[in-house]
Amino acid sequence: MSRREDDLEKEVRFHLEQHIADLIAQGHDPAEARRLARIELGGEEQVKEACREVRSTRWLEDFSRDVRYALRTLRQKPGFAAVALMTLALGTGATTAMFTLIDGVLLRPFPYRDPHRLVLLREKTDWATAFGDLWSFSYPNYLDCKREVRALDLTAWTVMRGTISAPGAAAYANGVAVSAELFPMLGVKLALGRAFLPAEDRSGAAPVAILSFETWQRHFGGDAAAIGAPFVFDGRTYTVVGVTPAGFRFDDDEPALYTPIGQADSRRMQNREGHGFQVWARLRAGATIEQARTELAVVGKRLAEQYPKSNHGRTFIAEPLRPDVGDARETLWLLLGAVGLVLLIACTNVASLLLARAVSRERELAMRVALGASRSRLVRQCLTESAVLAIGGGIAGALLAWAVVRPFVTFWPGGLPRAEQVHLDWRVMLFALALSLASGLLFGIAPALRAPSRELEPALRAASRSVAGGSRRLHGIFVASEIALAVVLLVSAGMLARTMLRLSSLDPGVNIHNVLTARTALSPATLANPDRTRAAWDDLLDRARRVPGVEAIAMVDTVPMREGSNQIGYALSAAPVPEDKQPMVLANSVTPDYLKVTGIPLRSGRFLNEQDRKGTQSVAVIDEVMAREAFPGEDPVGKHIWIGIGQDPVTVVGVLGHVRQWGLAGDDQSKVRAQLYYPFAQVPDELVRRWSTLMSIAVRTSGDPLLLVEPLRREIRGATGDQVLYEVRTLEQLAQSSLARQRFLLLLFGAFAGLALLLACVGIYGVLA
Amino acid sequence: MRPKSDLPQGTLDLLILKIVALGPVHGYAITQRLQQVSRDVVQVPQGSLYPALHRLESRGLLAADWKETETGREAKFYRLTRKGRAQLESETASWQRLASAVGLILRLSEEGE
């Protein structure tokens, strides 16, 4: 007992003894004196309780006593404690895990210096194409904004792709061309070397590069002598000046290298219509984003008047720079919702367990009221018990979350964006704590309010009682809501399963068995002129055909069911149609064997052949969807379509079956489904270089296609050893992964529904038993 | 013997402060003193004295020490803190204002009859 309690005891005792002594002195006999003194004081225990009640530190003492008491009662009923704790651990664990993901992926800003003052700039038109009305910048527009907007410090960057051919083994890589000011603006501290100098950020300057930490490790073995060493990317030799810190991510990607943007292809940089530059900016000290927007609007208006051809109806907008996580947002919130239902079931469950226990403890509580405990005191004690339970469950849940978050991130189909930001920290712990306290309150309130107030007699008299009357009704509500919640999850899982079954039985439109696809990078040296490039492709295909097991090989620019598409507008007459009014089609440049490789059925006419070459009539083959859209009720073979203004018409020579280009799940919902195939041989000379960086190969094999990956790599490497295959996938894998998100959701919802059902069963059993 | 009257709300604190202001005193002595001084007019239920003492103590108006009584027993002696003295003064003043105001009103009505 505490000293405070001791003192209270002593004080009251002293009072009684003095009083009794006085009464005896007045002539009462001792027994009578004792009785009178007690009556006048009015109940020793009640007085003490009233004194405890007024102390300011009272709640703390009560709290620690309640906690100890709660722990003791939990220990007395280990079965109850275990079931309740496990239920809560599952509920809070799943919710905390999901919140960890949401926190990392959706709530955290970019890990750059002062991320809240970073701004993303885009061009916006008052008309829209199939891609919307937002555009990336053209470089001249960027330069004008940079010069004239006072509220912002602007920087630009653009992605480059190419082959790293020296030092070390050749590898295909992404790079980023950046303004010299970009790294200082983001507050990036290089692990080695220095940032770009302004003098290096203009055309004609000596080529320099900053490598990513991983590139430095892979191609230089982490040697500090890399600074100043030569580095060959996309056929150009750069001098390495710096290395980014390990784990540094740029726009949620890991580019292999950075170069100064001012050194990039100057023709594109002078073209006001050439978009493809990202503009990131930082608000200057004291400036607001509204000021920036006003200034950008002024610049946009002036440029629209000055350059009507490129800038008519075009202005510039600014918004806070935030990571782009695509459709992970919806999936995550959806899963949080599902997990929330599980938590709700868990809470209901524990509430009903506690209620059952409260009923059996009615006599104990009534006894305590008789001994002077106030009702609020008992409610507080009941809530403390649930809080102890909840926090125990919360701790177990946090451990559970800690254990499952990593595997979860790993299994996220297609890789979870910003996965490196996902970790348990104080924010998550705070969430888990708040969550468990809230759920403790939620499941503790109903049993706590049952604490008896006045009508003690019936409670004291009843020797033992089962769940009766009001409690029974409450229990019924609990069980009913548990079952309802579980049914919601079960129905969701069932619907997902049905969708999944339907989707996986869909015909992708191609024969997906025994087909290997891979993006292919030619030796950078062969890209110098179109004829050399075409010859290099012919050579590459010939080499691949020699590999035993290859039945047919073709080039293709957009492989079915893989990410990436080439959507273009077309017209059915030579008269120019505004860009935003043109119907869209998925264009795919291929070589004649593509039909043999993929097994797409030919509906009418012919497929492309070796005679469709540069200089002969431009031809194309369309799919049945485009046939329906462009030539309803007519035979498309022999008809013309126009692609690009001022170009010669293209003759349709055949119709193919539709291919689910967007994946088994996505194709039906996609906006553009029409397809068009045209010969790679007829790609105009000026586009061959660009096209060649995008092409893939598709190979039909006689056996397991994955066995041919290494032989093909060896054969394709070429005389210079720098031709590489990357993103190697079989069509089967692509078809599978096009359903990965659905499968993943199904799996999780199934698991949640199973869990919910299990919890509901435990709950029902708890009531009936 | 005149009938005993109940204490108006809030006056118990004032009375306790006043008695304690005369010198350190323990709980039982306070009950005795209250009865003596008020000539048994004021009846303080002993059960509410101790919670009141504890409340005043936790508000910092009273402080307490354990000391020996004349009979050699240990008892909890309450004394006034500086804050308690200020409180006593302000409450006494406002009580007197109130009492004289009530007295005025009562006299008025007598004259009116």
PDB file of N, CA, C and O in Angstrom, chain A residues 345-381:
ATOM      1  N   ILE A 345     -14.339  -6.444 -37.073  1.00  0.00           N
ATOM      2  CA  ILE A 345     -14.804  -7.755 -36.620  1.00  0.00           C
ATOM      3  C   ILE A 345     -14.047  -8.162 -35.361  1.00  0.00           C
ATOM      4  O   ILE A 345     -14.633  -8.651 -34.390  1.00  0.00           O
ATOM      5  N   ALA A 346     -12.742  -7.922 -35.378  1.00  0.00           N
ATOM      6  CA  ALA A 346     -11.932  -8.287 -34.214  1.00  0.00           C
ATOM      7  C   ALA A 346     -12.425  -7.548 -32.977  1.00  0.00           C
ATOM      8  O   ALA A 346     -12.565  -8.124 -31.901  1.00  0.00           O
ATOM      9  N   CYS A 347     -12.710  -6.239 -33.157  1.00  0.00           N
ATOM     10  CA  CYS A 347     -13.187  -5.442 -32.020  1.00  0.00           C
ATOM     11  C   CYS A 347     -14.520  -5.983 -31.510  1.00  0.00           C
ATOM     12  O   CYS A 347     -14.718  -6.120 -30.297  1.00  0.00           O
ATOM     13  N   THR A 348     -15.424  -6.254 -32.432  1.00  0.00           N
ATOM     14  CA  THR A 348     -16.728  -6.778 -32.038  1.00  0.00           C
ATOM     15  C   THR A 348     -16.556  -8.061 -31.253  1.00  0.00           C
ATOM     16  O   THR A 348     -17.214  -8.288 -30.231  1.00  0.00           O
ATOM     17  N   ASN A 349     -15.646  -8.872 -31.757  1.00  0.00           N
ATOM     18  CA  ASN A 349     -15.366 -10.140 -31.111  1.00  0.00           C
ATOM     19  C   ASN A 349     -14.930  -9.972 -29.668  1.00  0.00           C
ATOM     20  O   ASN A 349     -15.455 -10.606 -28.756  1.00  0.00           O
ATOM     21  N   VAL A 350     -13.946  -9.113 -29.480  1.00  0.00           N
ATOM     22  CA  VAL A 350     -13.423  -8.905 -28.140  1.00  0.00           C
ATOM     23  C   VAL A 350     -14.490  -8.264 -27.268  1.00  0.00           C
ATOM     24  O   VAL A 350     -14.634  -8.599 -26.090  1.00  0.00           O
ATOM     25  N   ALA A 351     -15.270  -7.355 -27.867  1.00  0.00           N
ATOM     26  CA  ALA A 351     -16.352  -6.727 -27.101  1.00  0.00           C
ATOM     27  C   ALA A 351     -17.300  -7.791 -26.584  1.00  0.00           C
ATOM     28  O   ALA A 351     -17.715  -7.761 -25.423  1.00  0.00           O
ATOM     29  N   SER A 352     -17.607  -8.748 -27.452  1.00  0.00           N
ATOM     30  CA  SER A 352     -18.582  -9.742 -27.008  1.00  0.00           C
ATOM     31  C   SER A 352     -17.971 -10.685 -25.974  1.00  0.00           C
ATOM     32  O   SER A 352     -18.643 -11.102 -25.029  1.00  0.00           O
ATOM     33  N   LEU A 353     -16.686 -10.953 -26.101  1.00  0.00           N
ATOM     34  CA  LEU A 353     -16.002 -11.742 -25.058  1.00  0.00           C
ATOM     35  C   LEU A 353     -16.016 -11.004 -23.722  1.00  0.00           C
ATOM     36  O   LEU A 353     -16.309 -11.572 -22.669  1.00  0.00           O
ATOM     37  N   LEU A 354     -15.685  -9.707 -23.787  1.00  0.00           N
ATOM     38  CA  LEU A 354     -15.645  -8.907 -22.570  1.00  0.00           C
ATOM     39  C   LEU A 354     -17.020  -8.822 -21.930  1.00  0.00           C
ATOM     40  O   LEU A 354     -17.165  -8.844 -20.711  1.00  0.00           O
ATOM     41  N   LEU A 355     -18.034  -8.726 -22.795  1.00  0.00           N
ATOM     42  CA  LEU A 355     -19.401  -8.596 -22.293  1.00  0.00           C
ATOM     43  C   LEU A 355     -19.780  -9.865 -21.524  1.00  0.00           C
ATOM     44  O   LEU A 355     -20.332  -9.799 -20.423  1.00  0.00           O
ATOM     45  N   ALA A 356     -19.431 -11.000 -22.126  1.00  0.00           N
ATOM     46  CA  ALA A 356     -19.737 -12.267 -21.472  1.00  0.00           C
ATOM     47  C   ALA A 356     -19.050 -12.307 -20.105  1.00  0.00           C
ATOM     48  O   ALA A 356     -19.617 -12.752 -19.109  1.00  0.00           O
ATOM     49  N   ARG A 357     -17.829 -11.782 -20.060  1.00  0.00           N
ATOM     50  CA  ARG A 357     -17.098 -11.803 -18.818  1.00  0.00           C
ATOM     51  C   ARG A 357     -17.688 -10.817 -17.822  1.00  0.00           C
ATOM     52  O   ARG A 357     -17.765 -11.070 -16.631  1.00  0.00           O
ATOM     53  N   ALA A 358     -18.120  -9.674 -18.348  1.00  0.00           N
ATOM     54  CA  ALA A 358     -18.700  -8.655 -17.474  1.00  0.00           C
ATOM     55  C   ALA A 358     -19.934  -9.197 -16.774  1.00  0.00           C
ATOM     56  O   ALA A 358     -20.168  -8.921 -15.598  1.00  0.00           O
ATOM     57  N   VAL A 359     -20.712  -9.988 -17.509  1.00  0.00           N
ATOM     58  CA  VAL A 359     -21.922 -10.553 -16.919  1.00  0.00           C
ATOM     59  C   VAL A 359     -21.547 -11.462 -15.756  1.00  0.00           C
ATOM     60  O   VAL A 359     -22.127 -11.408 -14.683  1.00  0.00           O
ATOM     61  N   SER A 360     -20.501 -12.255 -15.978  1.00  0.00           N
ATOM     62  CA  SER A 360     -20.131 -13.184 -14.911  1.00  0.00           C
ATOM     63  C   SER A 360     -19.468 -12.455 -13.748  1.00  0.00           C
ATOM     64  O   SER A 360     -19.302 -13.005 -12.676  1.00  0.00           O
ATOM     65  N   ARG A 361     -19.093 -11.183 -13.985  1.00  0.00           N
ATOM     66  CA  ARG A 361     -18.445 -10.445 -12.900  1.00  0.00           C
ATOM     67  C   ARG A 361     -19.388  -9.471 -12.222  1.00  0.00           C
ATOM     68  O   ARG A 361     -18.963  -8.636 -11.440  1.00  0.00           O
ATOM     69  N   GLU A 362     -20.670  -9.570 -12.589  1.00  0.00           N
ATOM     70  CA  GLU A 362     -21.624  -8.588 -12.098  1.00  0.00           C
ATOM     71  C   GLU A 362     -21.604  -8.494 -10.560  1.00  0.00           C
ATOM     72  O   GLU A 362     -21.638  -7.424  -9.993  1.00  0.00           O
ATOM     73  N   ARG A 363     -21.560  -9.658  -9.912  1.00  0.00           N
ATOM     74  CA  ARG A 363     -21.582  -9.686  -8.457  1.00  0.00           C
ATOM     75  C   ARG A 363     -20.369  -8.983  -7.873  1.00  0.00           C
ATOM     76  O   ARG A 363     -20.468  -8.210  -6.936  1.00  0.00           O
ATOM     77  N   GLU A 364     -19.242  -9.242  -8.493  1.00  0.00           N
ATOM     78  CA  GLU A 364     -18.010  -8.618  -8.005  1.00  0.00           C
ATOM     79  C   GLU A 364     -18.126  -7.094  -8.066  1.00  0.00           C
ATOM     80  O   GLU A 364     -17.798  -6.373  -7.131  1.00  0.00           O
ATOM     81  N   LEU A 365     -18.653  -6.623  -9.208  1.00  0.00           N
ATOM     82  CA  LEU A 365     -18.767  -5.178  -9.388  1.00  0.00           C
ATOM     83  C   LEU A 365     -19.782  -4.596  -8.410  1.00  0.00           C
ATOM     84  O   LEU A 365     -19.556  -3.540  -7.820  1.00  0.00           O
ATOM     85  N   ALA A 366     -20.897  -5.312  -8.220  1.00  0.00           N
ATOM     86  CA  ALA A 366     -21.926  -4.830  -7.299  1.00  0.00           C
ATOM     87  C   ALA A 366     -21.340  -4.707  -5.901  1.00  0.00           C
ATOM     88  O   ALA A 366     -21.580  -3.744  -5.173  1.00  0.00           O
ATOM     89  N   MET A 367     -20.522  -5.684  -5.557  1.00  0.00           N
ATOM     90  CA  MET A 367     -19.876  -5.686  -4.249  1.00  0.00           C
ATOM     91  C   MET A 367     -19.015  -4.447  -4.093  1.00  0.00           C
ATOM     92  O   MET A 367     -19.012  -3.786  -3.054  1.00  0.00           O
ATOM     93  N   ARG A 368     -18.336  -4.088  -5.134  1.00  0.00           N
ATOM     94  CA  ARG A 368     -17.433  -2.942  -5.019  1.00  0.00           C
ATOM     95  C   ARG A 368     -18.203  -1.642  -4.903  1.00  0.00           C
ATOM     96  O   ARG A 368     -17.761  -0.715  -4.242  1.00  0.00           O
ATOM     97  N   VAL A 369     -19.366  -1.576  -5.582  1.00  0.00           N
ATOM     98  CA  VAL A 369     -20.199  -0.380  -5.431  1.00  0.00           C
ATOM     99  C   VAL A 369     -20.637  -0.264  -3.981  1.00  0.00           C
ATOM    100  O   VAL A 369     -20.582   0.809  -3.380  1.00  0.00           O
ATOM    101  N   ALA A 370     -21.020  -1.420  -3.399  1.00  0.00           N
ATOM    102  CA  ALA A 370     -21.474  -1.422  -2.006  1.00  0.00           C
ATOM    103  C   ALA A 370     -20.355  -0.947  -1.088  1.00  0.00           C
ATOM    104  O   ALA A 370     -20.597  -0.321  -0.066  1.00  0.00           O
ATOM    105  N   LEU A 371     -19.122  -1.214  -1.469  1.00  0.00           N
ATOM    106  CA  LEU A 371     -17.989  -0.830  -0.638  1.00  0.00           C
ATOM    107  C   LEU A 371     -17.545   0.594  -0.902  1.00  0.00           C
ATOM    108  O   LEU A 371     -16.509   1.025  -0.436  1.00  0.00           O
ATOM    109  N   GLY A 372     -18.287   1.319  -1.732  1.00  0.00           N
ATOM    110  CA  GLY A 372     -17.993   2.741  -1.863  1.00  0.00           C
ATOM    111  C   GLY A 372     -17.383   3.164  -3.189  1.00  0.00           C
ATOM    112  O   GLY A 372     -16.986   4.308  -3.343  1.00  0.00           O
ATOM    113  N   ALA A 373     -17.249   2.246  -4.136  1.00  0.00           N
ATOM    114  CA  ALA A 373     -16.698   2.647  -5.432  1.00  0.00           C
ATOM    115  C   ALA A 373     -17.779   3.388  -6.210  1.00  0.00           C
ATOM    116  O   ALA A 373     -18.933   2.999  -6.203  1.00  0.00           O
ATOM    117  N   SER A 374     -17.399   4.497  -6.859  1.00  0.00           N
ATOM    118  CA  SER A 374     -18.394   5.218  -7.646  1.00  0.00           C
ATOM    119  C   SER A 374     -18.513   4.539  -9.009  1.00  0.00           C
ATOM    120  O   SER A 374     -17.641   3.805  -9.447  1.00  0.00           O
ATOM    121  N   ARG A 375     -19.640   4.847  -9.660  1.00  0.00           N
ATOM    122  CA  ARG A 375     -19.880   4.219 -10.954  1.00  0.00           C
ATOM    123  C   ARG A 375     -18.823   4.623 -11.979  1.00  0.00           C
ATOM    124  O   ARG A 375     -18.300   3.804 -12.711  1.00  0.00           O
ATOM    125  N   SER A 376     -18.464   5.917 -11.970  1.00  0.00           N
ATOM    126  CA  SER A 376     -17.477   6.373 -12.947  1.00  0.00           C
ATOM    127  C   SER A 376     -16.147   5.659 -12.731  1.00  0.00           C
ATOM    128  O   SER A 376     -15.421   5.356 -13.662  1.00  0.00           O
ATOM    129  N   ARG A 377     -15.908   5.367 -11.441  1.00  0.00           N
ATOM    130  CA  ARG A 377     -14.678   4.660 -11.102  1.00  0.00           C
ATOM    131  C   ARG A 377     -14.677   3.259 -11.736  1.00  0.00           C
ATOM    132  O   ARG A 377     -13.690   2.807 -12.288  1.00  0.00           O
ATOM    133  N   LEU A 378     -15.818   2.590 -11.673  1.00  0.00           N
ATOM    134  CA  LEU A 378     -15.903   1.235 -12.223  1.00  0.00           C
ATOM    135  C   LEU A 378     -15.811   1.260 -13.742  1.00  0.00           C
ATOM    136  O   LEU A 378     -15.151   0.425 -14.355  1.00  0.00           O
ATOM    137  N   VAL A 379     -16.484   2.270 -14.356  1.00  0.00           N
ATOM    138  CA  VAL A 379     -16.400   2.400 -15.812  1.00  0.00           C
ATOM    139  C   VAL A 379     -14.949   2.593 -16.220  1.00  0.00           C
ATOM    140  O   VAL A 379     -14.446   1.958 -17.151  1.00  0.00           O
ATOM    141  N   ARG A 380     -14.272   3.475 -15.450  1.00  0.00           N
ATOM    142  CA  ARG A 380     -12.865   3.718 -15.763  1.00  0.00           C
ATOM    143  C   ARG A 380     -12.059   2.430 -15.660  1.00  0.00           C
ATOM    144  O   ARG A 380     -11.203   2.148 -16.471  1.00  0.00           O
ATOM    145  N   GLN A 381     -12.380   1.652 -14.631  1.00  0.00           N
ATOM    146  CA  GLN A 381     -11.601   0.425 -14.458  1.00  0.00           C
ATOM    147  C   GLN A 381     -11.832  -0.561 -15.594  1.00  0.00           C
ATOM    148  O   GLN A 381     -10.905  -1.157 -16.103  1.00  0.00           O
TER     149      GLN A 381
END
